[in-house]
Amino acid sequence: MTNVGPEDLNYHYYSAERYDKDIVNTIPGYEALHQEIANITKKIDPNPKILELGVGTGNTTLVIAENTKNAHFTLIDFSEQMLNGAKEKLNGHSCEFILKDYSEMELPKNYDAAICVIGFHHQETDKDKKQMILRIYNSLKRGGLFILGDLMTYDNKELAALNEAEHYSFLVKNAENKEFLKEWAYHHKFLNKLASKESHIRWMHEIGFSTEVKLEEFNTVLILAKKI
Ligand SMILES: C[S@@+](CC[C@H](N)C(=O)[O-])C[C@H]1O[C@@H](n2cnc3c(N)ncnc32)[C@H](O)[C@@H]1O
């Protein structure tokens, strides 16, 4: 279950251009994360079927489209505003767009890869997050990849506190004005429901994925999981 509706999220009201500018200034390691995703997706065989949960304006999708051959995408988002941005950005690529809450629909099956970048933390509880990982597992072929890039905390409380402080410091440093800082600090403090990196990895192993951590920058973590 998702802890917010699209109307609770500030970027639901933004232009796609504004979202694209803001996201780089609010997510530490956003560009490095996408560079890693490019490296991973370069190795995917041609003609892959790719499922993306929370496509936003299509930034992650575009990186994948540019690094795979003949990918077909199923792209889900519950924000019409964001999905419209993605439709424009991904014009010319093979995409099916679905306007729905991915936690409340039956996920289609038989995918080579599933991806969720900077949105999974809106699955409200640990139970919801694990359930979602299981549903993603079931949507993949054997050997399929689940690429999860998200904000996560850490089991070690000192590390968790340090990375949280670094995250806010990043927001303060990049804020263009007080309004920007207020919106994104509120978003992080009250709307983002972070679980630890270690919990995500444990759930993935229990469900049947092998995992590799590809990037960590403060609270931003990229996990590459493979359905065994
Ligand atoms: C912060 S954006 C990230 C998009 C893209 N991966 C990027 O890096 O720019 C997350 C997107 O997920 C969508 N989202 C979050 N929870 C969702 C859910 N349960 N169902 C559908 N879309 C969801 C939001 O509307 C938003 O467009």
GROMACS .gro file of N, CA, C and O and ligand atoms in nm, residues 2 6 9 11 19 23 30 34 52-60 76-79 82 100-103 117-119 122-123, ligand 1:
model
  151
    2THR      N    1   0.045   0.225  -0.078
    2THR     CA    2   0.125   0.348  -0.092
    2THR      C    3   0.081   0.450   0.013
    2THR      O    4  -0.038   0.464   0.037
    6PRO      N    5  -0.104   1.081  -0.565
    6PRO     CA    6  -0.026   1.175  -0.646
    6PRO      C    7  -0.043   1.319  -0.600
    6PRO      O    8   0.052   1.398  -0.604
    9LEU      N    9   0.206   1.478  -0.358
    9LEU     CA   10   0.346   1.494  -0.400
    9LEU      C   11   0.363   1.627  -0.473
    9LEU      O   12   0.289   1.655  -0.568
   11TYR      N   13   0.569   1.734  -0.690
   11TYR     CA   14   0.596   1.734  -0.834
   11TYR      C   15   0.474   1.699  -0.919
   11TYR      O   16   0.477   1.714  -1.041
   19TYR      N   17   1.043   1.945  -1.263
   19TYR     CA   18   1.076   1.821  -1.194
   19TYR      C   19   1.218   1.778  -1.228
   19TYR      O   20   1.298   1.744  -1.141
   23ILE      N   21   1.488   1.733  -0.929
   23ILE     CA   22   1.522   1.599  -0.879
   23ILE      C   23   1.674   1.583  -0.862
   23ILE      O   24   1.721   1.522  -0.767
   30TYR      N   25   2.199   1.134  -0.779
   30TYR     CA   26   2.099   1.103  -0.883
   30TYR      C   27   2.168   1.071  -1.017
   30TYR      O   28   2.131   0.974  -1.084
   34HIS      N   29   2.212   0.696  -1.218
   34HIS     CA   30   2.170   0.670  -1.356
   34HIS      C   31   2.287   0.623  -1.443
   34HIS      O   32   2.268   0.545  -1.537
   52GLU      N   33   0.851  -0.078  -1.561
   52GLU     CA   34   0.900   0.027  -1.470
   52GLU      C   35   0.786   0.074  -1.379
   52GLU      O   36   0.678   0.112  -1.425
   53LEU      N   37   0.815   0.075  -1.250
   53LEU     CA   38   0.717   0.118  -1.151
   53LEU      C   39   0.751   0.260  -1.108
   53LEU      O   40   0.857   0.283  -1.049
   54GLY      N   41   0.663   0.355  -1.138
   54GLY     CA   42   0.689   0.495  -1.104
   54GLY      C   43   0.782   0.559  -1.207
   54GLY      O   44   0.896   0.592  -1.176
   55VAL      N   45   0.730   0.576  -1.329
   55VAL     CA   46   0.816   0.622  -1.440
   55VAL      C   47   0.852   0.770  -1.428
   55VAL      O   48   0.954   0.814  -1.480
   56GLY      N   49   0.772   0.849  -1.355
   56GLY     CA   50   0.798   0.993  -1.345
   56GLY      C   51   0.795   1.056  -1.483
   56GLY      O   52   0.708   1.024  -1.566
   57THR      N   53   0.892   1.143  -1.512
   57THR     CA   54   0.896   1.207  -1.644
   57THR      C   55   0.980   1.125  -1.744
   57THR      O   56   1.015   1.174  -1.851
   58GLY      N   57   1.018   1.003  -1.705
   58GLY     CA   58   1.085   0.914  -1.799
   58GLY      C   59   1.238   0.923  -1.798
   58GLY      O   60   1.303   0.869  -1.889
   59ASN      N   61   1.297   0.988  -1.698
   59ASN     CA   62   1.443   1.003  -1.698
   59ASN      C   63   1.515   0.868  -1.694
   59ASN      O   64   1.611   0.846  -1.769
   60THR      N   65   1.468   0.779  -1.605
   60THR     CA   66   1.534   0.649  -1.591
   60THR      C   67   1.509   0.566  -1.717
   60THR      O   68   1.600   0.502  -1.769
   76ILE      N   69   0.443   0.244  -1.555
   76ILE     CA   70   0.329   0.272  -1.467
   76ILE      C   71   0.357   0.395  -1.381
   76ILE      O   72   0.467   0.410  -1.326
   77ASP      N   73   0.258   0.481  -1.369
   77ASP     CA   74   0.266   0.592  -1.274
   77ASP      C   75   0.123   0.633  -1.238
   77ASP      O   76   0.033   0.623  -1.321
   78PHE      N   77   0.103   0.677  -1.113
   78PHE     CA   78  -0.032   0.720  -1.076
   78PHE      C   79  -0.053   0.870  -1.092
   78PHE      O   80  -0.161   0.920  -1.063
   79SER      N   81   0.051   0.942  -1.136
   79SER     CA   82   0.037   1.087  -1.158
   79SER      C   83   0.023   1.114  -1.308
   79SER      O   84   0.116   1.088  -1.386
   82MET      N   85   0.291   1.353  -1.437
   82MET     CA   86   0.423   1.294  -1.461
   82MET      C   87   0.421   1.206  -1.586
   82MET      O   88   0.513   1.210  -1.669
  100LYS      N   89  -0.191   0.414  -1.309
  100LYS     CA   90  -0.246   0.337  -1.196
  100LYS      C   91  -0.150   0.340  -1.079
  100LYS      O   92  -0.033   0.372  -1.096
  101ASP      N   93  -0.202   0.304  -0.962
  101ASP     CA   94  -0.117   0.280  -0.845
  101ASP      C   95  -0.063   0.137  -0.858
  101ASP      O   96  -0.140   0.041  -0.857
  102TYR      N   97   0.070   0.125  -0.870
  102TYR     CA   98   0.126  -0.009  -0.895
  102TYR      C   99   0.110  -0.104  -0.777
  102TYR      O  100   0.122  -0.224  -0.791
  103SER      N  101   0.083  -0.048  -0.660
  103SER     CA  102   0.068  -0.137  -0.544
  103SER      C  103  -0.074  -0.195  -0.538
  103SER      O  104  -0.102  -0.282  -0.458
  117VAL      N  105   1.288   0.342  -0.944
  117VAL     CA  106   1.392   0.436  -0.902
  117VAL      C  107   1.330   0.558  -0.835
  117VAL      O  108   1.251   0.631  -0.896
  118ILE      N  109   1.361   0.576  -0.709
  118ILE     CA  110   1.318   0.691  -0.627
  118ILE      C  111   1.165   0.698  -0.617
  118ILE      O  112   1.103   0.797  -0.660
  119GLY      N  113   1.107   0.597  -0.560
  119GLY     CA  114   0.962   0.598  -0.541
  119GLY      C  115   0.917   0.484  -0.450
  119GLY      O  116   0.811   0.491  -0.388
  122HIS      N  117   0.771   0.505  -0.091
  122HIS     CA  118   0.632   0.541  -0.060
  122HIS      C  119   0.547   0.418  -0.032
  122HIS      O  120   0.428   0.431  -0.002
  123GLN      N  121   0.608   0.297  -0.038
  123GLN     CA  122   0.536   0.181   0.014
  123GLN      C  123   0.541   0.195   0.165
  123GLN      O  124   0.648   0.207   0.225
  229LIG     C1  125   1.050   1.070  -0.790
  229LIG     S1  126   0.978   0.998  -0.933
  229LIG     C2  127   1.114   0.910  -1.003
  229LIG     C3  128   1.097   0.889  -1.151
  229LIG     C4  129   1.221   0.848  -1.228
  229LIG     N1  130   1.263   0.713  -1.194
  229LIG     C5  131   1.334   0.944  -1.203
  229LIG     O1  132   1.437   0.900  -1.149
  229LIG     O2  133   1.323   1.063  -1.235
  229LIG     C6  134   0.873   0.871  -0.866
  229LIG     C7  135   0.746   0.850  -0.946
  229LIG     O3  136   0.677   0.737  -0.890
  229LIG     C8  137   0.540   0.764  -0.890
  229LIG     N2  138   0.480   0.675  -0.789
  229LIG     C9  139   0.511   0.667  -0.656
  229LIG     N3  140   0.437   0.570  -0.597
  229LIG    C10  141   0.358   0.518  -0.696
  229LIG    C11  142   0.260   0.413  -0.697
  229LIG     N4  143   0.229   0.344  -0.587
  229LIG     N5  144   0.199   0.384  -0.813
  229LIG    C12  145   0.230   0.451  -0.927
  229LIG     N6  146   0.322   0.552  -0.932
  229LIG    C13  147   0.385   0.584  -0.817
  229LIG    C14  148   0.528   0.915  -0.865
  229LIG     O4  149   0.408   0.968  -0.915
  229LIG    C15  150   0.650   0.968  -0.941
  229LIG     O5  151   0.617   1.005  -1.072
   0.00000   0.00000   0.00000
